[in-house]
mmCIF file of C-alpha atoms in Angstrom:
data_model
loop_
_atom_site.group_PDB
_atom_site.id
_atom_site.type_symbol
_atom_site.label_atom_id
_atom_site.label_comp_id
_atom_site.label_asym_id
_atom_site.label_seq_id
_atom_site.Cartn_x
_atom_site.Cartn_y
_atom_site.Cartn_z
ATOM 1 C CA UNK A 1 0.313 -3.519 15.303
ATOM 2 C CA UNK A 2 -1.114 0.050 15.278
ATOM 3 C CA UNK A 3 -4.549 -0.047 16.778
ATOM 4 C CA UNK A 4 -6.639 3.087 17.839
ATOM 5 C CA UNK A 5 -8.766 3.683 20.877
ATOM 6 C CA UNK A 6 -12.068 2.353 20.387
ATOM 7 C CA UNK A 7 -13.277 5.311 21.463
ATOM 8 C CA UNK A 8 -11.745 7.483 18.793
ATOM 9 C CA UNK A 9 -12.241 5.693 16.174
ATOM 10 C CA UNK A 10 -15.993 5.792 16.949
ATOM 11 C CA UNK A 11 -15.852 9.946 17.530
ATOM 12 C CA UNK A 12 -14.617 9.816 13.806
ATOM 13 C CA UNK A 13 -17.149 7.834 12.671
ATOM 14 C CA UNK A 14 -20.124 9.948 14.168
ATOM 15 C CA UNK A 15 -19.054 13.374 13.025
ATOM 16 C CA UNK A 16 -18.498 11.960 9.802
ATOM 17 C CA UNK A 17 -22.077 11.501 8.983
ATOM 18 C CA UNK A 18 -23.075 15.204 8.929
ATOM 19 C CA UNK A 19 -21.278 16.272 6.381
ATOM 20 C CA UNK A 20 -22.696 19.373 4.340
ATOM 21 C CA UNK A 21 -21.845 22.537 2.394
ATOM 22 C CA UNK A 22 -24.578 24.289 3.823
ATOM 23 C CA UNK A 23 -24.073 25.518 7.523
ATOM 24 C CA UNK A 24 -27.097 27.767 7.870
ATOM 25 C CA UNK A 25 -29.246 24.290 6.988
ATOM 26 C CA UNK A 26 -27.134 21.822 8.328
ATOM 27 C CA UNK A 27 -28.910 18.248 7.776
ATOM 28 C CA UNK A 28 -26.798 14.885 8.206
ATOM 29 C CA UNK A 29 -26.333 13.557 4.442
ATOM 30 C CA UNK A 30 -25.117 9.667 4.688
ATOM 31 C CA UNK A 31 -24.195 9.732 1.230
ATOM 32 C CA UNK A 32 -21.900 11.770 2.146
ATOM 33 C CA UNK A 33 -20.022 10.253 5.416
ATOM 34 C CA UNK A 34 -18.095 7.642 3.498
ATOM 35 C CA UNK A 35 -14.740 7.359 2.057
ATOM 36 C CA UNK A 36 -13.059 9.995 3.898
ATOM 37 C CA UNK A 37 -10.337 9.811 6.518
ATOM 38 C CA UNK A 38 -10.911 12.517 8.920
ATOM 39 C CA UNK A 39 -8.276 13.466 11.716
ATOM 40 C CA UNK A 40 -8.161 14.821 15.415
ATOM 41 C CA UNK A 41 -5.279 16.134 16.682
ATOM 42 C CA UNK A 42 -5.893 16.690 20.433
ATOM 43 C CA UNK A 43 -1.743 16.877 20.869
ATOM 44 C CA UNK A 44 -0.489 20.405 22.753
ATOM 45 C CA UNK A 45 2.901 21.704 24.117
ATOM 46 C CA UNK A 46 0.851 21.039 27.974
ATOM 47 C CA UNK A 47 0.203 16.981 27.223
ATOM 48 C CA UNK A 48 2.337 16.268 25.035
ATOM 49 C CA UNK A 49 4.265 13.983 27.124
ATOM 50 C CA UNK A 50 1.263 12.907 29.075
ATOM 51 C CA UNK A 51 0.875 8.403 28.291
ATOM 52 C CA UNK A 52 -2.437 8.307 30.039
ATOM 53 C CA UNK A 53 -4.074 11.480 28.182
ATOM 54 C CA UNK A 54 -6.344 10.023 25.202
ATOM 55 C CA UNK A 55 -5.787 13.380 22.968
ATOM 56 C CA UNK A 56 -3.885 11.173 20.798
ATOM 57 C CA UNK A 57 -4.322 11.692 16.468
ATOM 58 C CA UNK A 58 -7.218 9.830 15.439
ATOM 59 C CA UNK A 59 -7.940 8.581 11.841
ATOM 60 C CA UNK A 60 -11.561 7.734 11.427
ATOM 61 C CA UNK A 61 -13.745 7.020 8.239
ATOM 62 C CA UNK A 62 -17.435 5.969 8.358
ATOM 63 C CA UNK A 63 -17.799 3.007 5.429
ATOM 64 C CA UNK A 64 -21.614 2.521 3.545
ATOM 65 C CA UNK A 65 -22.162 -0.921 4.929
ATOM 66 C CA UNK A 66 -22.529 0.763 8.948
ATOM 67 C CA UNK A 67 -18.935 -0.208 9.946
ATOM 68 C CA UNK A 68 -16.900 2.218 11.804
ATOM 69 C CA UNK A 69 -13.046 1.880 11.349
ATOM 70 C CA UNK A 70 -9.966 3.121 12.097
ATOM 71 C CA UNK A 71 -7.086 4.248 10.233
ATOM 72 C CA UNK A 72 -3.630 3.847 11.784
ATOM 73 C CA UNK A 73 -0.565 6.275 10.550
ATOM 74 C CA UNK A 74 0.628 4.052 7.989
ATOM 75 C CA UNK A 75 -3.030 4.509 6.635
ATOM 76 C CA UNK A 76 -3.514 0.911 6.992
ATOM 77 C CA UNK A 77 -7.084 0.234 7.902
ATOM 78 C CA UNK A 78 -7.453 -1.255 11.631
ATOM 79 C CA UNK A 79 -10.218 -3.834 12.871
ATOM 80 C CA UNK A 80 -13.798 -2.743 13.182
ATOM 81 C CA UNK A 81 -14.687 -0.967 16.629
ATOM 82 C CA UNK A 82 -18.515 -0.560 15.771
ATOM 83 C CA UNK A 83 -21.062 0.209 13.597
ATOM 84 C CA UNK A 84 -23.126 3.279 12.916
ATOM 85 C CA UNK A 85 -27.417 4.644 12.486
ATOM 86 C CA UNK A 86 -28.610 7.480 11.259
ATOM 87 C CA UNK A 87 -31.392 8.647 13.900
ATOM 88 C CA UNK A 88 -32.491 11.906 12.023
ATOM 89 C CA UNK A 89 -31.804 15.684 13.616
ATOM 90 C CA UNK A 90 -28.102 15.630 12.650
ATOM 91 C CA UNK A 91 -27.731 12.701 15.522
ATOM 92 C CA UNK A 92 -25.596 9.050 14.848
ATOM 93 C CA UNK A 93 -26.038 5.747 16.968
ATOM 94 C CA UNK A 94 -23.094 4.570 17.567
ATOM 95 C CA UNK A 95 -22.988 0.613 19.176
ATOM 96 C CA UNK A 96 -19.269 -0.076 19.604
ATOM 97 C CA UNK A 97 -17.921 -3.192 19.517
ATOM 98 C CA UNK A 98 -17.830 -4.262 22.953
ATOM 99 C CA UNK A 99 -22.025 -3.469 23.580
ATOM 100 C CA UNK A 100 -21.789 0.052 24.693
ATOM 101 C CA UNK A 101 -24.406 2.357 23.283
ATOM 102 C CA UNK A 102 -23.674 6.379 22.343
ATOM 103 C CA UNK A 103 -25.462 9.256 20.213
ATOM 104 C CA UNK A 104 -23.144 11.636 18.343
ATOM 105 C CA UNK A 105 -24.357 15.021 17.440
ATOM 106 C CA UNK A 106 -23.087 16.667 14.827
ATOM 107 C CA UNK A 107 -22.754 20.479 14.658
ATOM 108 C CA UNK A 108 -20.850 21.675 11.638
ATOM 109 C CA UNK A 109 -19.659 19.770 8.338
ATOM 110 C CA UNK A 110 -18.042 20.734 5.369
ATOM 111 C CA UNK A 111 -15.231 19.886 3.027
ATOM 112 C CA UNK A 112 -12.430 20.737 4.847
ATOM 113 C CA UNK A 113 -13.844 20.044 8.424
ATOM 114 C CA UNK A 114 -16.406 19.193 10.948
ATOM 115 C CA UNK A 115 -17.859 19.858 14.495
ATOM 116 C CA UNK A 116 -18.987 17.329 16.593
ATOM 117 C CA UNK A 117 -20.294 17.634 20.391
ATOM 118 C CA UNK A 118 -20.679 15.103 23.160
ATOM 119 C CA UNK A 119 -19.921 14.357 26.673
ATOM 120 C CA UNK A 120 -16.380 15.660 26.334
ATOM 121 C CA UNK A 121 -17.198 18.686 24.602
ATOM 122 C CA UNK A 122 -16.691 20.676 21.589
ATOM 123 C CA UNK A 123 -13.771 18.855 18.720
ATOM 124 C CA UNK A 124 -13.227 19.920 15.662
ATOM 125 C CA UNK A 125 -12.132 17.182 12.932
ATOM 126 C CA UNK A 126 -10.195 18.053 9.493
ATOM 127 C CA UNK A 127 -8.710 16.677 6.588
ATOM 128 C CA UNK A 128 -5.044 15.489 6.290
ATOM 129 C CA UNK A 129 -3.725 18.239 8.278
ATOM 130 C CA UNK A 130 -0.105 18.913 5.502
ATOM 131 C CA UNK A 131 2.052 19.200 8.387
ATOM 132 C CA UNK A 132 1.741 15.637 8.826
ATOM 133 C CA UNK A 133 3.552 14.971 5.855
ATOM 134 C CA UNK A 134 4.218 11.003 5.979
ATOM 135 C CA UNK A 135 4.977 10.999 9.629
ATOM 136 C CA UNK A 136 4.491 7.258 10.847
ATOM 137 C CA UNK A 137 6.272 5.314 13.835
ATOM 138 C CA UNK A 138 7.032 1.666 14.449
ATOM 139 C CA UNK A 139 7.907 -0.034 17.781
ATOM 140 C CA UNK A 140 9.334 -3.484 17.934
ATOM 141 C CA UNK A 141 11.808 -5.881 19.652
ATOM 142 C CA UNK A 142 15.269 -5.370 19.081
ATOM 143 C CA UNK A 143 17.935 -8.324 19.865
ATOM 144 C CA UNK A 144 21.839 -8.560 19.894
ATOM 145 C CA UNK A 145 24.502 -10.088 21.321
ATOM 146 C CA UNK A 146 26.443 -8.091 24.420
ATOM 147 C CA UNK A 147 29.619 -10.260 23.868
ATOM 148 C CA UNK A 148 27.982 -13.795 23.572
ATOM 149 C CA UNK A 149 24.780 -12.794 25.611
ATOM 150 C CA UNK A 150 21.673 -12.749 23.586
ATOM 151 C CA UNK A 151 19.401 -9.450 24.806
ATOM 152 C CA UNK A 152 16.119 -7.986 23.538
ATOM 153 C CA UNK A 153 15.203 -4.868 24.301
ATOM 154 C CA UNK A 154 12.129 -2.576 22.300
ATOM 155 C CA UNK A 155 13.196 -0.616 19.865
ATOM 156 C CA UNK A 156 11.677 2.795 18.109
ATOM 157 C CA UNK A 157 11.665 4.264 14.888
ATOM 158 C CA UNK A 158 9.959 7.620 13.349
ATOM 159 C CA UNK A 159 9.956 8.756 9.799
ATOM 160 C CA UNK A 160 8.175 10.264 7.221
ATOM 161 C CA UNK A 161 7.984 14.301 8.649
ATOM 162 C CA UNK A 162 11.120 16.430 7.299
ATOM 163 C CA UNK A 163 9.911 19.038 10.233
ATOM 164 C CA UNK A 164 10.250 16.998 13.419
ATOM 165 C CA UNK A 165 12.179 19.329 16.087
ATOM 166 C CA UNK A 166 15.310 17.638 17.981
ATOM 167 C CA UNK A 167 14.461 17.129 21.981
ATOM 168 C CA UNK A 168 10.103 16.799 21.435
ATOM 169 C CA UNK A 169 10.468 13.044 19.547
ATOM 170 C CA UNK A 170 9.547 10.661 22.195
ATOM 171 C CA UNK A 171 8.734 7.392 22.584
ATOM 172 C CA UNK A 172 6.026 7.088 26.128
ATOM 173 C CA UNK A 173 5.478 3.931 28.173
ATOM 174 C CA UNK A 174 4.170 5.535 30.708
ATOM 175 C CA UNK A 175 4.263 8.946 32.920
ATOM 176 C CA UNK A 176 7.415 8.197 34.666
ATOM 177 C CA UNK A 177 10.264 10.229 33.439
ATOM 178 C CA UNK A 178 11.759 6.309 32.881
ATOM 179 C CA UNK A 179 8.714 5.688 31.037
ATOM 180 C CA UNK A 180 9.610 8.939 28.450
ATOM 181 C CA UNK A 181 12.506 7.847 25.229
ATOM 182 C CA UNK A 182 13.996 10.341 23.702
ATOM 183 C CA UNK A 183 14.551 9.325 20.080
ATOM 184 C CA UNK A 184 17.333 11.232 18.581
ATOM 185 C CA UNK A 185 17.915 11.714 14.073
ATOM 186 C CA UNK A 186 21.757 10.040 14.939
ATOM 187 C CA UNK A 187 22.754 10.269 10.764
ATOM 188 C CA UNK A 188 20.822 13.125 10.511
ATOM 189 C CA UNK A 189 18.536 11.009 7.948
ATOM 190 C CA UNK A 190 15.303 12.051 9.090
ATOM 191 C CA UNK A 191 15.726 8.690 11.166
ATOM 192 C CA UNK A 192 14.363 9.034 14.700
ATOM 193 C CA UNK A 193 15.489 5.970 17.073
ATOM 194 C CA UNK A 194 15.825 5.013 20.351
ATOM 195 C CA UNK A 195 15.208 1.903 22.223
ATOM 196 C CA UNK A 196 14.650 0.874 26.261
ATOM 197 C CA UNK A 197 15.256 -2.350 27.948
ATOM 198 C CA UNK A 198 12.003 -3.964 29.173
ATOM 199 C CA UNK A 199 10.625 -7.006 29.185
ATOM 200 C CA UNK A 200 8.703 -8.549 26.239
ATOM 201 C CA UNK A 201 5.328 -8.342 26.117
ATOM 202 C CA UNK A 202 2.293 -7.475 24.566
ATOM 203 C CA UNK A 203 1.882 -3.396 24.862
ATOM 204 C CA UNK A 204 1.011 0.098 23.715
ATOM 205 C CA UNK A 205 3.300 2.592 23.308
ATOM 206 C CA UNK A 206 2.790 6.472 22.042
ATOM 207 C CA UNK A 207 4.631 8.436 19.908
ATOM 208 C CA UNK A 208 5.113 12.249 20.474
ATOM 209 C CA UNK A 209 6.424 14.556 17.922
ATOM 210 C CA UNK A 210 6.402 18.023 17.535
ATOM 211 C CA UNK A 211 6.566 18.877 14.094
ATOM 212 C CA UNK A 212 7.939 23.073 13.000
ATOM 213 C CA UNK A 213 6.916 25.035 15.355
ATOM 214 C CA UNK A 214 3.732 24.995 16.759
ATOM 215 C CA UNK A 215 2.305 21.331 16.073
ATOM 216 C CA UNK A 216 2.347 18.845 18.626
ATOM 217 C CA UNK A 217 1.376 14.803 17.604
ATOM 218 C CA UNK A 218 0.713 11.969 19.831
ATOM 219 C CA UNK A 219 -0.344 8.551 18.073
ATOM 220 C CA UNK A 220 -0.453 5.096 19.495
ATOM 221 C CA UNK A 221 1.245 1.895 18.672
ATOM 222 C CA UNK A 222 0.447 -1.802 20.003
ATOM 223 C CA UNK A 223 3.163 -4.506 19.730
ATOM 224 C CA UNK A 224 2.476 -8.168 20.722
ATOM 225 C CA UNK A 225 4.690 -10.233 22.678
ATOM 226 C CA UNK A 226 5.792 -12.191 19.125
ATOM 227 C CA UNK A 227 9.606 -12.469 18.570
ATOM 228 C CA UNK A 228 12.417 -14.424 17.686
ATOM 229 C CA UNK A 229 13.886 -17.740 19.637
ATOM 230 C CA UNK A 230 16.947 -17.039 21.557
ATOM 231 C CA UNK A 231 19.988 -17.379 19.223
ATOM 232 C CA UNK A 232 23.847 -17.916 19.919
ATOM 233 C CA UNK A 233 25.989 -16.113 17.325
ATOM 234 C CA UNK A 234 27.004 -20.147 16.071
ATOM 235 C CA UNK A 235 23.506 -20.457 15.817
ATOM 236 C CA UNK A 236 23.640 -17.491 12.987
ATOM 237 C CA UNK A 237 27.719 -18.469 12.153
ATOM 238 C CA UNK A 238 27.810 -15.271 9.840
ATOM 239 C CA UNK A 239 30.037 -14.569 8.033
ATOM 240 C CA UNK A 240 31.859 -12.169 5.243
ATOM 241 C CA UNK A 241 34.641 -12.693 2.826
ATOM 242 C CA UNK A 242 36.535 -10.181 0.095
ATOM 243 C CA UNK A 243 36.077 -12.314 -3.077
ATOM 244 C CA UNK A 244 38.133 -9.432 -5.052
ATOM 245 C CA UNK A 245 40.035 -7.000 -3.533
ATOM 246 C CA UNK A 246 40.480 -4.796 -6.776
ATOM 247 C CA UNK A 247 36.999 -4.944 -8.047
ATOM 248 C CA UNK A 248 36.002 -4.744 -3.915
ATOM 249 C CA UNK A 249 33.668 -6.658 -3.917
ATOM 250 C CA UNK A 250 32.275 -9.527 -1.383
ATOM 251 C CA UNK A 251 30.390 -12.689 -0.716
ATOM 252 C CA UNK A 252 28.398 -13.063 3.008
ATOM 253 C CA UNK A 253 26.849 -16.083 3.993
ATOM 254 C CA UNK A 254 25.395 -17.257 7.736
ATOM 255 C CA UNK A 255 22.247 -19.999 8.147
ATOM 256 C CA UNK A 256 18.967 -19.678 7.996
ATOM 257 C CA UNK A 257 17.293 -17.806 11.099
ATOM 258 C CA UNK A 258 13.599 -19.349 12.020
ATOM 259 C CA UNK A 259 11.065 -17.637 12.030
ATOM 260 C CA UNK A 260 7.660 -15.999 10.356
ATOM 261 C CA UNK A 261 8.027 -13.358 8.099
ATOM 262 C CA UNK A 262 11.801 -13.506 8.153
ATOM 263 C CA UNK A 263 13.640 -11.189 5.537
ATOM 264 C CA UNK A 264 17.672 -10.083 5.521
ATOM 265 C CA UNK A 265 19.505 -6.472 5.061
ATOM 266 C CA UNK A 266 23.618 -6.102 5.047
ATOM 267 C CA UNK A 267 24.734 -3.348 5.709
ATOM 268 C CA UNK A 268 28.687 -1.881 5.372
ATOM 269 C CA UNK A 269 29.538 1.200 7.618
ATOM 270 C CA UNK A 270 32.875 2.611 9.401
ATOM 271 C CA UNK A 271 33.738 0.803 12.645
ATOM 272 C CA UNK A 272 34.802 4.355 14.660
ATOM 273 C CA UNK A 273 31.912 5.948 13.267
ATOM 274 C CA UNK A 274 28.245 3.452 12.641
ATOM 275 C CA UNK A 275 26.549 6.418 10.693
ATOM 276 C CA UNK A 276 29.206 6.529 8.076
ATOM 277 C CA UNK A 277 27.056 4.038 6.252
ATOM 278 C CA UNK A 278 29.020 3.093 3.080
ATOM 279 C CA UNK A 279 26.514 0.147 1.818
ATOM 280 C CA UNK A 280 23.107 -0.294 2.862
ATOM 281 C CA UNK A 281 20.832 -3.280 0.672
ATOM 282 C CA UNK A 282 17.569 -3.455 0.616
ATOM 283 C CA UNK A 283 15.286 -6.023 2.804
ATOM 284 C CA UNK A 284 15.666 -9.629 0.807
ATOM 285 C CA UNK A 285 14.881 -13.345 1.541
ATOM 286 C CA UNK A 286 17.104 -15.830 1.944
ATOM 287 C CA UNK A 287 19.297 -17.307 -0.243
ATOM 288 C CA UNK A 288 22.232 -18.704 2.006
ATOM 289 C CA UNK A 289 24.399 -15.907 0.729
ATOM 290 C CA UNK A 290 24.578 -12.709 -0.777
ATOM 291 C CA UNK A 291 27.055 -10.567 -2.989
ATOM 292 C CA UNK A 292 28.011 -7.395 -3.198
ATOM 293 C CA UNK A 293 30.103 -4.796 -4.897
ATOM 294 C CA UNK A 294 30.564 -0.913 -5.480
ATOM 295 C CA UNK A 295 27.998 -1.459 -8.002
ATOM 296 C CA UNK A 296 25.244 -3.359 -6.234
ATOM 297 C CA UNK A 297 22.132 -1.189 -5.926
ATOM 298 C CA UNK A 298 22.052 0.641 -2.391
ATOM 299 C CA UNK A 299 19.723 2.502 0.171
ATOM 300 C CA UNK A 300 22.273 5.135 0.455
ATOM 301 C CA UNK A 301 24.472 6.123 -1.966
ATOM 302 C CA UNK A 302 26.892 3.439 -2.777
ATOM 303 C CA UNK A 303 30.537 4.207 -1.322
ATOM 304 C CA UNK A 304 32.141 0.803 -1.553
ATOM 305 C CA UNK A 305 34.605 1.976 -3.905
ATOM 306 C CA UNK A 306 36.248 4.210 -1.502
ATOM 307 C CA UNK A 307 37.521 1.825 0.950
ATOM 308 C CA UNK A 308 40.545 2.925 2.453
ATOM 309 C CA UNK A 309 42.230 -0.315 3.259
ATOM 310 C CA UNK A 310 44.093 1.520 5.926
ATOM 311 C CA UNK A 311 40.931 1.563 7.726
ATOM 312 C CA UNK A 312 38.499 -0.721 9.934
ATOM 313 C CA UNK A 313 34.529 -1.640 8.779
ATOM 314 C CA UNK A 314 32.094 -3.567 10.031
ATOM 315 C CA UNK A 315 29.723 -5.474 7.831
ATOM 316 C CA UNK A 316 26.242 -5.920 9.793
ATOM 317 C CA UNK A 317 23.432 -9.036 9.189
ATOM 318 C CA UNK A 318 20.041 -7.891 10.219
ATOM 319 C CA UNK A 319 17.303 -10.126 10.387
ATOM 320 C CA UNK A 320 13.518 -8.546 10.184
ATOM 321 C CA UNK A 321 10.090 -10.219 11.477
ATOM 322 C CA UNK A 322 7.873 -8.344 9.529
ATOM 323 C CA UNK A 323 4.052 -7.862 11.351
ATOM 324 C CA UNK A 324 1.910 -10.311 9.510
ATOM 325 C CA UNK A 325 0.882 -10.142 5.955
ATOM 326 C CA UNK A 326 3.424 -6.991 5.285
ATOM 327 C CA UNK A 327 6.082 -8.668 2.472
ATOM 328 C CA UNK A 328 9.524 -7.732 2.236
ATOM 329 C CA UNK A 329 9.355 -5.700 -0.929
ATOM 330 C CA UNK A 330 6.405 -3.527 0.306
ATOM 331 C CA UNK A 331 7.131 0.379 0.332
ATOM 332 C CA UNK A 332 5.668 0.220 4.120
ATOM 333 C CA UNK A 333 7.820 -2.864 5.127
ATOM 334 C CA UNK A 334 10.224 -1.171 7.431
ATOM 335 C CA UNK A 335 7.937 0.867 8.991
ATOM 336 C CA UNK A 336 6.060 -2.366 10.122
ATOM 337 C CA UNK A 337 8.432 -5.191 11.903
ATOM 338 C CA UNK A 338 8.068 -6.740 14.193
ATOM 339 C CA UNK A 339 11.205 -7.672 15.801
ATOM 340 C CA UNK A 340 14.831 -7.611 14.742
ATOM 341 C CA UNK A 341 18.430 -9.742 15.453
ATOM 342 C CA UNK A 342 21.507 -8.257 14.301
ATOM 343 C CA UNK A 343 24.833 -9.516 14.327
ATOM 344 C CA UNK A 344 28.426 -8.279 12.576
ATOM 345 C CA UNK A 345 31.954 -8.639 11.937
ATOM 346 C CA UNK A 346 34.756 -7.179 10.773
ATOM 347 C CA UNK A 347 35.043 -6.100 7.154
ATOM 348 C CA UNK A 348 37.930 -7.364 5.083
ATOM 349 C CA UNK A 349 39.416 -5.519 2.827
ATOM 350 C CA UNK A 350 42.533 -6.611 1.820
#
């Protein structure tokens, strides 16, 4: 889903090819333009809520065989947007993808960053900037039931930065203040979400962070229009049951939901408050049921055993599309769905 400007990824590309320890002699060296991501972070207090301005982070690496590629957040590498020539006198040819022609010329490069200059100026391009940390974002359509109504709406999610500032994580559609998401840290987890109804269909959306105190990011996101069928909650007939009250432990069980890429996640959490997570598994196929206990292995720590049975819980089914060819026990997987349908019922406990 993540795809960078064309244009970017070809600005990383160019600059890449004059890299060189010696700045009184600069000289392109090819040999020395691949394998490294370089990044641009054009992102400042004055844009940072700006959808239409393209000073987005761009992660760019110039490969041996010509290609020039992009790198996307979640450092997967994107689709080729052109390919590259060394034309002598520290100048690239870039032809991108779609025909168009452009020169590159390359002022400064060194180990830690370079200079580059063309029609829009003067950028500088760096290394992993460490403020970055793991940041990454994920868009992707979220479905539930209001009563018996099926909705979708899109959904956001950012993780990965420990330094993200409450009130500057967005989610942009556009320039409209309707168009701007706040995405709030809710279990203070390091969790950013937030979600907007719109209609489904294929579109970009941009993620703007600030991260400590002076950094601004803005980084793109493409979803496609893919998601789940329409459901009724019979459709899903989910369901939970207390198979030992002592030993509190329980057996769910619902049918099958269609779809690609389709993995599971149960999760156990206190009906007056949703973040007081008490059991959360992680992502598995299905099985056409699944068991758990105050043992079972858990995303956060496992609470089970501390049912009050005084008190009400909800026990929650959610059903992942994962983006193609991401699998269910990958590190990245929940960083890269798709779309989602949850449903949930009441927890028994005695």
């Amino acid at each position: 889903m993540k795809k960078l400007g064309m244009l970017s990824v070809i600005v990383a590309g160019i600059f890449l090819g004059g890299c060189s320890d010696d700045d009184k002699e600069f000289q392109l060296d090819t040999n020395r333009m691949t394998g490294v991501d370089w990044y641009y972070n054009g992102g400042a207090s004055n844009n940072r809520l700006s959808f239409t301005d393209e000073s987005v982070l761009d992660i760019n690496r110039f490969d041996k065989n010509g290609e020039i590629r992009g790198i996307d957040m979640r450092v997967q590498v994107d689709t080729v947007a052109g390919v590259w020539k060394d034309e002598g006198l520290n100048t690239l040819a870039v032809e991108w993808k779609d025909g168009i022609m452009d020169k590159w010329t390359v002022t400064k490069c060194n180990s830690s960053n370079f200079v580059v200059k063309n029609t829009w100026g003067e950028r500088k391009y760096v290394v992993k900037p460490s403020y970055l940390q793991d940041l990454t974002g994920d868009a992707f359509w979220e479905n539930y039931f209001d009563g018996d109504e099926f909705k979708t709406r899109l959904g956001f999610r950012v993780t990965g930065n420990k330094s993200l500032r409450a009130g500057y994580v967005y989610a942009l559609l556009s320039d409209t203040k309707a168009g701007q998401v706040e995405l709030k840290d809710k279990n203070q987890n390091n969790i950013w979400q937030g979600n907007i109804e719109t209609p489904v269909e294929e579109r970009r959306v941009r993620f703007s962070c600030r991260v400590g105190s002076d950094n601004y990011v803005k980084f793109d996101e493409r979803i496609s229009g893919m998601n789940f069928e329409p459901l009724r909650r019979t459709d899903i007939d989910f369901s939970c049951n207390i198979v030992s009250v002592s030993n509190k432990s329980w057996k769910c069980a619902w049918k099958k939901i269609n779809g690609e890429n389709v993995c599971y996640k149960i999760e156990v959490y206190n009906e007056e408050k949703e973040g007081d997570v008490y059991f959360e598994s992680y992502l598995f196929t299905y099985d056409g049921e699944y068991s758990f206990d105050g043992s079972s292995t858990s995303k956060v720590p496992n609470r089970l055993k501390d049912i009050d049975t005084r008190k009400h819980y909800q026990v929650r089914l959610t059903a992942f599309m994962l983006e193609p060819g991401v699998t269910y026990n990958s590190m990245t997987a929940e960083n890269r769905v798709q779309a989602t349908v949850s449903v949930a019922c009441a927890l028994s406990v005695r």
